[in-house]
Amino acid sequence: MVPNPIGPECIRVTKVYDWVVLTNRDRNKVQIPEECFAAIEDARHDGNTITATCSEVVGTRSCDFIGAIPANIPSVPGAQIVSLAFHVHIRVQFFCNGEPLPGCNFVVPVSFMDEVILCFPEGTEINCNIFDVQCTVVLNQMLGDMVVLDVTMCKDVQVEAEVKLEVEAKFCGPRPVIPIEEDGFVCPTPRFPQQCPTFFPTLNCDCQGSAEFDGVASILVFEDGQGGGTTGNLDFTALVCDQCTLAGSRIQVTYIDTLGPTPTPTPTNPGPDIEQSFTFTANDFAQPTCVTDPATGLVTGLTATGTGVITPAGGVPENATFTLTLTDAPLGDAATLLITGATSTVTIALTDAANPGLEVEVGDCDRFPV
């Protein structure tokens, strides 16, 4: 039997220099074809019920690298602001009393532009793809011959380069050329792009948590100093360190105000009817602070901070900071989100007692040994 001892080997692989997951959710107004809009109007005039669905057209996902400029982060050589465009086609279909409406099956393009800071040194390339698309038709926001689509797109972006590594994950070079009769030109050892050790990979989180609520809730909303308590439909989703990685974090809030004076006006305080609807999306998270029960040693809560974008109804999107506190305790679950923008301030305080349907989960993360 020929001996086969274990020893160092050199392999050629694609090395990941940076890796992020991006999520976009936006409402896009799209034109209804003239024939379809006429059929919808006729059906409604006759007292019929109109419904609609939208779905991704398989095989239409694409991603384009637009360009990159230096990010000017002194501690991260090679960091760049990378611009990307993501595209997908969405099929929209209208129904009359549950049956397909003739001429009302059409396809529209949907695109998102993203700018993200990546470790993108010379010699590497961008590999991006879309791994999930969700779509809903917002029928209660039809504007003439326009319909609103609520589209969520999940994207994966990696910075890669082909390198040669030992199996212990060190760079390796080619062996020397065995000369034939006479010495020739000796090629230099290839050099690989500089890694960004302070930038990627990131540390695991110490704890992870999630919260979800979809229903009627009372919150505080102020815009330009006006507003206060308001009651409406709240769609609130928060993930912090999903699968114990900071990249697996997202917060998405959609609040639709129930129009009418809130709180109930009085003769001395008539109270203006202010539209207090808004959306909020978090785009950057700091490592969360974990809360541990001293009696059991279990993680029962966490606090996460970061930045995002808040868009008031009819207003301009503005940068904002947020503080999210989650509590998962025997006495009751709770979730509090404070959003502070240049002109807008929002306080969302939910408990499972006051807000049936609230789901909060917080747990520990096992970190790799240092």
Coordinates of N, CA, C and O in Angstrom, one line a residue, residues 196-364:
C196 N -9.0 43.3 4.8 CA -9.4 44.4 5.7 C -9.8 43.8 7.0 O -11.0 43.6 7.3
P197 N -8.8 43.5 7.9 CA -9.1 42.8 9.1 C -10.0 43.5 10.1 O -10.7 42.9 10.9
T198 N -10.0 44.9 10.1 CA -10.8 45.7 11.0 C -12.2 45.8 10.5 O -13.1 46.4 11.1
F199 N -12.5 45.4 9.2 CA -13.7 45.6 8.5 C -14.5 44.4 8.3 O -15.7 44.4 8.4
F200 N -13.9 43.3 8.0 CA -14.6 42.0 7.7 C -13.6 40.9 7.9 O -12.4 41.0 7.5
P201 N -13.9 39.7 8.4 CA -15.3 39.4 8.9 C -15.6 40.1 10.2 O -14.7 40.6 10.9
T202 N -16.9 40.2 10.6 CA -17.3 40.9 11.8 C -17.4 39.8 12.9 O -17.5 38.6 12.7
L203 N -17.4 40.3 14.2 CA -17.6 39.5 15.4 C -19.0 39.0 15.5 O -19.9 39.6 15.0
N204 N -19.1 37.8 16.0 CA -20.5 37.3 16.3 C -21.1 38.2 17.4 O -20.4 38.9 18.2
C205 N -22.5 38.2 17.5 CA -23.2 39.0 18.5 C -23.2 38.1 19.8 O -23.1 36.9 19.8
D206 N -23.4 38.8 20.9 CA -23.5 38.1 22.2 C -24.9 37.6 22.4 O -25.2 36.7 23.2
C207 N -25.9 38.2 21.8 CA -27.3 37.8 21.9 C -28.1 38.2 20.7 O -27.6 38.9 19.8
Q208 N -29.3 37.6 20.5 CA -30.1 37.9 19.3 C -31.5 38.0 19.8 O -31.9 37.5 20.8
G209 N -32.3 38.7 19.0 CA -33.7 38.9 19.3 C -34.6 39.3 18.1 O -34.1 39.7 17.1
S210 N -35.9 39.1 18.3 CA -36.8 39.5 17.3 C -38.1 40.0 17.9 O -38.4 39.6 19.0
A211 N -38.9 40.8 17.1 CA -40.2 41.3 17.6 C -41.0 41.4 16.3 O -40.5 41.8 15.3
E212 N -42.3 41.1 16.5 CA -43.2 41.3 15.3 C -44.6 41.7 15.8 O -45.1 41.1 16.8
F213 N -45.2 42.6 15.2 CA -46.6 43.0 15.5 C -47.3 43.6 14.3 O -46.6 44.4 13.5
D214 N -48.5 43.2 14.0 CA -49.3 43.7 12.9 C -50.7 43.9 13.4 O -51.4 42.9 13.6
G215 N -51.1 45.1 13.6 CA -52.5 45.4 14.1 C -52.6 46.9 14.5 O -51.8 47.7 14.2
V216 N -53.7 47.2 15.1 CA -54.0 48.5 15.6 C -53.2 48.8 16.8 O -53.1 48.0 17.8
A217 N -52.6 50.0 16.9 CA -51.7 50.4 18.0 C -51.8 51.9 18.2 O -52.0 52.6 17.2
S218 N -51.6 52.3 19.4 CA -51.5 53.8 19.7 C -50.0 54.1 20.0 O -49.3 53.5 20.8
I219 N -49.5 55.1 19.2 CA -48.1 55.5 19.3 C -48.0 57.0 19.4 O -49.0 57.7 19.3
L220 N -46.8 57.6 19.6 CA -46.6 59.0 19.6 C -45.8 59.4 18.3 O -44.7 58.8 18.0
V221 N -46.3 60.4 17.6 CA -45.6 60.8 16.4 C -45.6 62.4 16.4 O -46.7 63.0 16.5
F222 N -44.4 63.0 16.2 CA -44.3 64.4 16.1 C -43.5 64.7 14.9 O -42.5 64.1 14.6
E223 N -44.0 65.7 14.1 CA -43.4 66.2 12.9 C -43.4 67.7 12.9 O -44.5 68.3 13.0
D224 N -42.2 68.3 12.9 CA -42.1 69.8 13.0 C -42.8 70.3 14.2 O -43.4 71.4 14.2
G225 N -42.7 69.6 15.3 CA -43.2 70.0 16.6 C -44.7 69.8 16.7 O -45.3 70.1 17.8
Q226 N -45.4 69.3 15.7 CA -46.8 69.1 15.8 C -47.1 67.6 15.8 O -46.3 66.8 15.3
G227 N -48.2 67.2 16.4 CA -48.6 65.8 16.5 C -48.9 65.4 17.9 O -49.3 66.2 18.8
G228 N -48.6 64.2 18.3 CA -48.8 63.6 19.6 C -49.3 62.2 19.5 O -48.9 61.4 18.6
G229 N -50.2 61.8 20.4 CA -50.8 60.5 20.4 C -51.6 60.2 19.2 O -52.4 61.1 18.7
T230 N -51.5 59.0 18.5 CA -52.3 58.7 17.4 C -52.5 57.2 17.4 O -51.7 56.4 17.9
T231 N -53.6 56.8 16.8 CA -54.0 55.4 16.7 C -54.2 55.0 15.2 O -54.9 55.7 14.5
G232 N -53.6 53.9 14.8 CA -53.7 53.5 13.4 C -53.2 52.1 13.3 O -52.9 51.3 14.2
N233 N -53.0 51.7 12.0 CA -52.5 50.3 11.7 C -51.0 50.3 11.7 O -50.3 51.0 10.9
L234 N -50.4 49.5 12.5 CA -48.9 49.4 12.7 C -48.4 48.0 12.2 O -48.9 47.0 12.7
D235 N -47.5 48.0 11.2 CA -46.8 46.8 10.8 C -45.3 46.9 11.2 O -44.6 47.7 10.6
F236 N -44.9 46.2 12.2 CA -43.6 46.4 12.9 C -42.9 45.0 12.9 O -43.4 44.0 13.4
T237 N -41.7 45.0 12.3 CA -40.8 43.8 12.3 C -39.4 44.2 12.7 O -38.9 45.2 12.1
A238 N -38.8 43.5 13.6 CA -37.4 43.8 14.0 C -36.7 42.4 14.2 O -37.2 41.5 14.8
L239 N -35.5 42.4 13.6 CA -34.6 41.2 13.8 C -33.2 41.8 14.2 O -32.7 42.7 13.5
V240 N -32.7 41.4 15.3 CA -31.4 41.9 15.7 C -30.5 40.6 15.8 O -30.7 39.7 16.6
C241 N -29.4 40.7 15.0 CA -28.4 39.6 15.0 C -29.0 38.3 14.7 O -28.7 37.3 15.4
D242 N -29.8 38.2 13.7 CA -30.4 36.9 13.3 C -29.3 36.0 12.9 O -28.3 36.3 12.3
Q243 N -29.3 34.7 13.4 CA -28.3 33.7 13.3 C -27.0 34.2 13.9 O -25.9 33.8 13.5
C244 N -27.1 35.1 14.9 CA -26.0 35.6 15.7 C -25.0 36.4 14.9 O -23.8 36.5 15.3
T245 N -25.4 37.0 13.8 CA -24.5 37.9 13.0 C -25.1 39.2 12.9 O -26.3 39.3 12.7
L246 N -24.3 40.3 13.0 CA -24.9 41.6 13.0 C -25.5 41.9 11.6 O -26.4 42.7 11.5
A247 N -24.9 41.3 10.6 CA -25.5 41.5 9.2 C -26.9 41.0 9.1 O -27.7 41.4 8.3
G248 N -27.3 40.0 10.0 CA -28.7 39.5 10.0 C -29.6 40.4 10.8 O -30.4 39.8 11.6
S249 N -29.6 41.7 10.7 CA -30.4 42.6 11.5 C -31.2 43.5 10.5 O -30.7 44.0 9.5
R250 N -32.4 43.7 10.9 CA -33.3 44.7 10.1 C -34.4 45.1 11.0 O -34.9 44.5 11.9
I251 N -34.9 46.3 10.7 CA -36.1 46.9 11.3 C -36.9 47.5 10.2 O -36.4 48.3 9.4
Q252 N -38.2 47.2 10.1 CA -39.1 47.8 9.1 C -40.4 48.1 9.8 O -41.0 47.3 10.5
V253 N -40.8 49.4 9.7 CA -42.0 49.9 10.3 C -42.9 50.6 9.2 O -42.3 51.5 8.5
T254 N -44.1 50.2 9.1 CA -45.1 50.9 8.3 C -46.3 51.3 9.2 O -46.9 50.4 9.8
Y255 N -46.6 52.6 9.3 CA -47.7 53.0 10.1 C -48.7 53.8 9.3 O -48.3 54.8 8.6
I256 N -49.9 53.4 9.3 CA -51.0 54.1 8.5 C -51.9 54.7 9.5 O -52.6 54.0 10.3
D257 N -51.9 56.0 9.6 CA -52.8 56.7 10.6 C -54.3 56.6 10.3 O -54.7 56.6 9.1
T258 N -55.0 56.4 11.3 CA -56.5 56.4 11.1 C -56.9 57.8 11.2 O -56.9 58.5 12.2
L259 N -57.3 58.4 10.0 CA -57.6 59.8 9.9 C -58.7 60.2 10.8 O -59.7 59.4 11.0
G260 N -58.6 61.3 11.4 CA -59.6 61.8 12.4 C -58.9 62.5 13.5 O -57.7 62.1 13.8
P261 N -59.5 63.4 14.2 CA -58.8 64.0 15.4 C -58.4 63.0 16.4 O -59.2 62.2 16.8
T262 N -57.1 63.0 16.8 CA -56.6 62.0 17.8 C -55.7 62.8 18.8 O -54.8 63.4 18.3
P263 N -56.0 62.9 20.1 CA -57.1 62.2 20.8 C -58.4 62.9 20.5 O -58.5 63.9 19.8
T264 N -59.5 62.4 21.1 CA -60.9 63.0 20.9 C -60.8 64.5 21.3 O -60.4 64.9 22.4
P265 N -61.3 65.4 20.4 CA -61.2 66.8 20.6 C -62.2 67.2 21.7 O -63.2 66.6 22.0
T266 N -61.9 68.4 22.4 CA -62.8 69.0 23.4 C -63.1 70.4 22.9 O -62.4 70.9 22.0
P267 N -64.1 71.0 23.5 CA -64.4 72.4 23.1 C -63.2 73.4 23.3 O -63.1 74.3 22.5
T268 N -62.4 73.1 24.3 CA -61.2 74.0 24.5 C -60.0 73.6 23.7 O -59.1 74.3 23.6
N269 N -60.0 72.4 23.2 CA -58.9 71.8 22.4 C -59.4 71.0 21.2 O -59.5 69.8 21.3
P270 N -59.8 71.8 20.1 CA -60.4 71.1 19.0 C -59.4 70.1 18.4 O -59.9 69.0 17.8
G271 N -58.1 70.3 18.4 CA -57.2 69.3 17.8 C -57.2 69.2 16.3 O -58.2 68.9 15.8
P272 N -56.1 69.5 15.6 CA -56.1 69.5 14.2 C -56.1 68.0 13.7 O -55.6 67.1 14.4
D273 N -56.6 67.8 12.5 CA -56.6 66.5 11.9 C -55.3 66.4 11.1 O -55.2 66.8 10.0
I274 N -54.2 65.8 11.7 CA -52.9 65.7 11.1 C -52.6 64.3 10.6 O -52.8 63.4 11.3
E275 N -52.1 64.2 9.4 CA -51.7 63.0 8.8 C -50.4 62.5 9.4 O -49.4 63.2 9.2
Q276 N -50.4 61.5 10.2 CA -49.2 61.0 10.9 C -48.6 59.7 10.4 O -47.9 59.1 11.2
S277 N -49.0 59.3 9.2 CA -48.5 58.0 8.7 C -47.0 58.2 8.3 O -46.5 59.3 8.0
F278 N -46.3 57.1 8.4 CA -44.8 57.1 8.0 C -44.3 55.7 7.8 O -45.0 54.7 8.1
T279 N -43.1 55.6 7.2 CA -42.4 54.4 7.1 C -41.0 54.6 7.7 O -40.5 55.7 7.6
F280 N -40.4 53.5 8.2 CA -39.0 53.6 8.7 C -38.3 52.3 8.4 O -38.8 51.2 8.5
T281 N -37.0 52.4 7.9 CA -36.2 51.3 7.6 C -34.8 51.5 8.2 O -34.2 52.6 8.0
A282 N -34.4 50.6 9.1 CA -33.0 50.7 9.6 C -32.0 50.2 8.6 O -32.3 49.3 7.9
N283 N -30.8 50.9 8.5 CA -29.8 50.5 7.6 C -28.5 50.2 8.2 O -27.5 49.8 7.5
D284 N -28.3 50.5 9.5 CA -27.0 50.3 10.2 C -27.2 50.0 11.6 O -28.0 50.7 12.3
F285 N -26.6 48.9 12.1 CA -26.7 48.5 13.5 C -25.4 48.5 14.2 O -24.4 48.1 13.7
A286 N -25.4 48.9 15.5 CA -24.2 48.7 16.4 C -24.4 47.4 17.1 O -25.5 46.8 17.2
Q287 N -23.4 46.8 17.7 CA -23.5 45.6 18.5 C -24.5 45.8 19.6 O -24.4 46.8 20.3
P288 N -25.5 44.9 19.8 CA -26.5 45.1 20.9 C -25.9 44.9 22.3 O -24.9 44.2 22.5
T289 N -26.6 45.6 23.2 CA -26.3 45.4 24.7 C -27.3 44.4 25.2 O -28.5 44.5 25.0
C290 N -26.8 43.3 25.8 CA -27.6 42.2 26.3 C -28.0 42.4 27.8 O -27.2 42.9 28.6
V291 N -29.2 42.0 28.1 CA -29.6 42.0 29.5 C -29.8 40.6 30.0 O -30.5 39.8 29.4
T292 N -29.1 40.2 31.1 CA -29.1 38.9 31.7 C -29.8 38.8 33.0 O -29.6 39.7 33.9
D293 N -30.7 37.8 33.2 CA -31.3 37.6 34.5 C -30.3 37.0 35.5 O -29.7 35.9 35.3
P294 N -29.9 37.8 36.6 CA -28.9 37.3 37.5 C -29.2 36.0 38.2 O -28.4 35.2 38.6
A295 N -30.5 35.7 38.3 CA -30.9 34.5 39.0 C -30.7 33.2 38.2 O -30.3 32.2 38.6
T296 N -31.1 33.4 36.9 CA -31.0 32.2 36.0 C -29.8 32.2 35.0 O -29.4 31.2 34.4
G297 N -29.2 33.4 34.8 CA -28.1 33.5 33.8 C -28.6 33.6 32.4 O -27.8 33.6 31.5
L298 N -29.9 33.6 32.2 CA -30.5 33.6 30.8 C -30.6 35.1 30.3 O -30.9 36.0 31.1
V299 N -30.4 35.2 29.0 CA -30.6 36.5 28.4 C -32.1 36.8 28.2 O -32.8 36.0 27.6
T300 N -32.6 37.9 28.8 CA -34.0 38.2 28.8 C -34.3 39.5 28.0 O -35.5 39.8 27.9
G301 N -33.3 40.2 27.6 CA -33.6 41.4 26.9 C -32.4 41.9 26.2 O -31.2 41.4 26.4
L302 N -32.5 42.9 25.3 CA -31.4 43.5 24.6 C -31.8 44.9 24.2 O -33.0 45.3 24.1
T303 N -30.8 45.8 24.0 CA -31.0 47.1 23.4 C -30.1 47.3 22.2 O -28.9 47.0 22.3
A304 N -30.6 47.7 21.1 CA -29.9 47.9 19.9 C -30.0 49.4 19.4 O -31.1 50.0 19.6
T305 N -29.0 49.9 18.9 CA -29.0 51.3 18.4 C -28.4 51.3 17.0 O -27.8 50.4 16.5
G306 N -28.7 52.4 16.2 CA -28.2 52.5 14.9 C -28.8 53.6 14.1 O -29.4 54.6 14.7
T307 N -28.8 53.6 12.8 CA -29.3 54.6 12.0 C -30.3 54.0 10.9 O -30.2 52.8 10.7
G308 N -31.1 54.9 10.4 CA -32.0 54.5 9.3 C -32.6 55.6 8.6 O -32.1 56.8 8.7
V309 N -33.7 55.4 7.9 CA -34.4 56.5 7.1 C -35.9 56.4 7.5 O -36.5 55.4 7.4
I310 N -36.4 57.6 7.9 CA -37.8 57.7 8.2 C -38.5 58.6 7.1 O -37.9 59.6 6.7
T311 N -39.6 58.2 6.6 CA -40.3 58.9 5.5 C -41.7 59.3 6.0 O -42.6 58.4 6.0
P312 N -42.0 60.5 6.4 CA -43.4 60.9 6.8 C -44.3 60.9 5.6 O -43.8 61.0 4.4
A313 N -45.6 60.7 5.8 CA -46.6 60.7 4.7 C -46.5 62.1 4.0 O -46.6 63.1 4.6
G314 N -46.3 62.0 2.7 CA -46.2 63.2 1.9 C -45.0 64.0 2.1 O -44.9 65.1 1.6
G315 N -44.0 63.5 2.9 CA -42.8 64.3 3.2 C -41.6 63.7 2.5 O -41.7 62.9 1.6
V316 N -40.4 64.2 2.9 CA -39.2 63.9 2.3 C -38.4 62.9 3.2 O -38.4 63.1 4.4
P317 N -37.9 61.8 2.7 CA -37.1 60.9 3.5 C -36.0 61.6 4.2 O -35.3 62.5 3.6
E318 N -35.7 61.3 5.5 CA -34.7 61.9 6.2 C -33.9 60.9 7.1 O -34.5 59.9 7.5
N319 N -32.6 61.1 7.3 CA -31.8 60.2 8.1 C -32.3 60.3 9.6 O -32.7 61.4 10.0
A320 N -32.2 59.2 10.3 CA -32.7 59.2 11.7 C -31.8 58.2 12.5 O -31.2 57.3 11.9
T321 N -31.8 58.4 13.8 CA -31.2 57.4 14.7 C -32.4 56.6 15.4 O -33.5 57.1 15.5
F322 N -32.0 55.4 15.9 CA -33.1 54.7 16.6 C -32.4 54.0 17.8 O -31.3 53.7 17.8
T323 N -33.3 53.7 18.8 CA -33.0 52.8 19.9 C -34.1 51.8 20.1 O -35.3 52.2 20.2
L324 N -33.8 50.5 20.0 CA -34.7 49.5 20.1 C -34.5 48.7 21.4 O -33.3 48.2 21.6
T325 N -35.5 48.5 22.2 CA -35.4 47.7 23.4 C -36.4 46.5 23.4 O -37.6 46.8 23.2
L326 N -35.9 45.3 23.5 CA -36.7 44.1 23.5 C -36.6 43.4 24.9 O -35.5 43.3 25.4
T327 N -37.8 43.0 25.4 CA -37.8 42.3 26.7 C -38.6 41.0 26.5 O -39.8 41.0 26.0
D328 N -38.0 39.9 26.8 CA -38.7 38.6 26.7 C -38.6 37.9 28.1 O -37.6 37.3 28.5
A329 N -39.6 38.2 29.0 CA -39.6 37.8 30.4 C -40.9 37.1 30.8 O -41.9 37.3 30.1
P330 N -40.8 36.3 31.8 CA -42.0 35.6 32.2 C -43.2 36.5 32.6 O -44.4 36.2 32.4
L331 N -42.9 37.8 33.0 CA -44.0 38.7 33.4 C -44.6 39.3 32.2 O -45.6 40.0 32.3
G332 N -44.0 39.2 31.0 CA -44.6 39.7 29.8 C -43.6 40.2 28.8 O -42.5 40.7 29.2
D333 N -43.9 40.2 27.5 CA -43.1 40.7 26.4 C -43.3 42.2 26.2 O -44.4 42.7 26.5
A334 N -42.2 42.8 25.8 CA -42.3 44.3 25.5 C -41.3 44.6 24.4 O -40.3 44.0 24.3
A335 N -41.7 45.6 23.6 CA -40.8 46.1 22.5 C -41.0 47.6 22.5 O -42.2 48.1 22.4
T336 N -39.9 48.4 22.5 CA -40.0 49.9 22.5 C -39.0 50.3 21.4 O -37.8 49.9 21.4
L337 N -39.5 51.2 20.5 CA -38.6 51.7 19.4 C -38.7 53.2 19.5 O -39.8 53.8 19.3
L338 N -37.6 53.9 19.6 CA -37.5 55.4 19.6 C -36.8 55.8 18.3 O -35.7 55.4 18.1
I339 N -37.4 56.6 17.5 CA -36.9 57.1 16.2 C -36.8 58.6 16.3 O -37.7 59.3 16.6
T340 N -35.6 59.1 16.0 CA -35.3 60.6 16.0 C -34.7 61.0 14.7 O -33.6 60.6 14.4
G341 N -35.5 61.8 14.0 CA -35.0 62.4 12.7 C -34.8 63.9 12.9 O -35.0 64.5 13.9
A342 N -34.5 64.6 11.8 CA -34.3 66.0 11.8 C -35.6 66.8 12.1 O -35.6 67.7 12.9
T343 N -36.7 66.3 11.6 CA -38.0 66.9 11.9 C -39.0 66.0 12.5 O -40.1 66.5 12.9
S344 N -38.7 64.7 12.5 CA -39.7 63.7 13.0 C -39.2 63.0 14.2 O -38.0 62.7 14.3
T345 N -40.1 62.7 15.2 CA -39.8 61.9 16.4 C -40.9 60.9 16.6 O -42.1 61.3 16.6
V346 N -40.6 59.7 16.8 CA -41.6 58.6 16.9 C -41.3 57.8 18.1 O -40.1 57.4 18.4
T347 N -42.3 57.5 18.9 CA -42.1 56.5 20.1 C -43.2 55.4 19.9 O -44.4 55.7 19.9
I348 N -42.7 54.2 19.8 CA -43.6 53.0 19.7 C -43.3 52.2 20.9 O -42.2 51.7 21.1
A349 N -44.3 52.0 21.8 CA -44.1 51.2 23.0 C -45.2 50.2 23.0 O -46.4 50.5 23.2
L350 N -44.8 48.9 22.9 CA -45.7 47.8 22.8 C -45.5 46.8 23.9 O -44.4 46.5 24.3
T351 N -46.6 46.3 24.4 CA -46.6 45.2 25.4 C -47.6 44.1 25.0 O -48.6 44.5 24.3
D352 N -47.4 42.9 25.4 CA -48.3 41.8 24.9 C -49.7 42.0 25.7 O -50.7 41.5 25.2
A353 N -49.7 42.7 26.8 CA -50.9 42.9 27.5 C -51.8 44.0 26.8 O -53.0 43.8 26.6
A354 N -51.2 45.1 26.3 CA -51.9 46.1 25.6 C -52.0 45.9 24.1 O -52.9 46.4 23.5
N355 N -51.1 45.0 23.6 CA -51.1 44.8 22.1 C -51.1 43.3 21.9 O -50.1 42.7 21.6
P356 N -52.3 42.6 22.0 CA -52.4 41.2 21.7 C -51.8 40.9 20.3 O -52.1 41.6 19.3
G357 N -51.0 39.8 20.2 CA -50.4 39.5 18.9 C -48.9 39.8 18.9 O -48.2 39.4 18.0
L358 N -48.5 40.7 19.9 CA -47.0 41.0 19.9 C -46.2 39.7 20.2 O -46.5 39.0 21.2
E359 N -45.2 39.5 19.4 CA -44.3 38.4 19.6 C -42.9 38.9 19.8 O -42.3 39.6 18.9
V360 N -42.3 38.6 21.0 CA -40.9 39.0 21.2 C -40.1 37.8 21.7 O -40.5 37.0 22.5
E361 N -38.9 37.6 21.1 CA -38.0 36.5 21.5 C -36.6 37.0 21.6 O -36.1 37.7 20.7
V362 N -35.9 36.7 22.7 CA -34.5 37.1 22.9 C -33.8 35.9 23.4 O -34.3 35.1 24.3
G363 N -32.6 35.7 22.9 CA -31.8 34.5 23.3 C -30.3 34.8 23.3 O -29.8 35.8 22.8
D364 N -29.5 33.8 23.8 CA -28.1 34.0 23.9 C -27.4 33.5 22.6 O -28.0 32.8 21.8

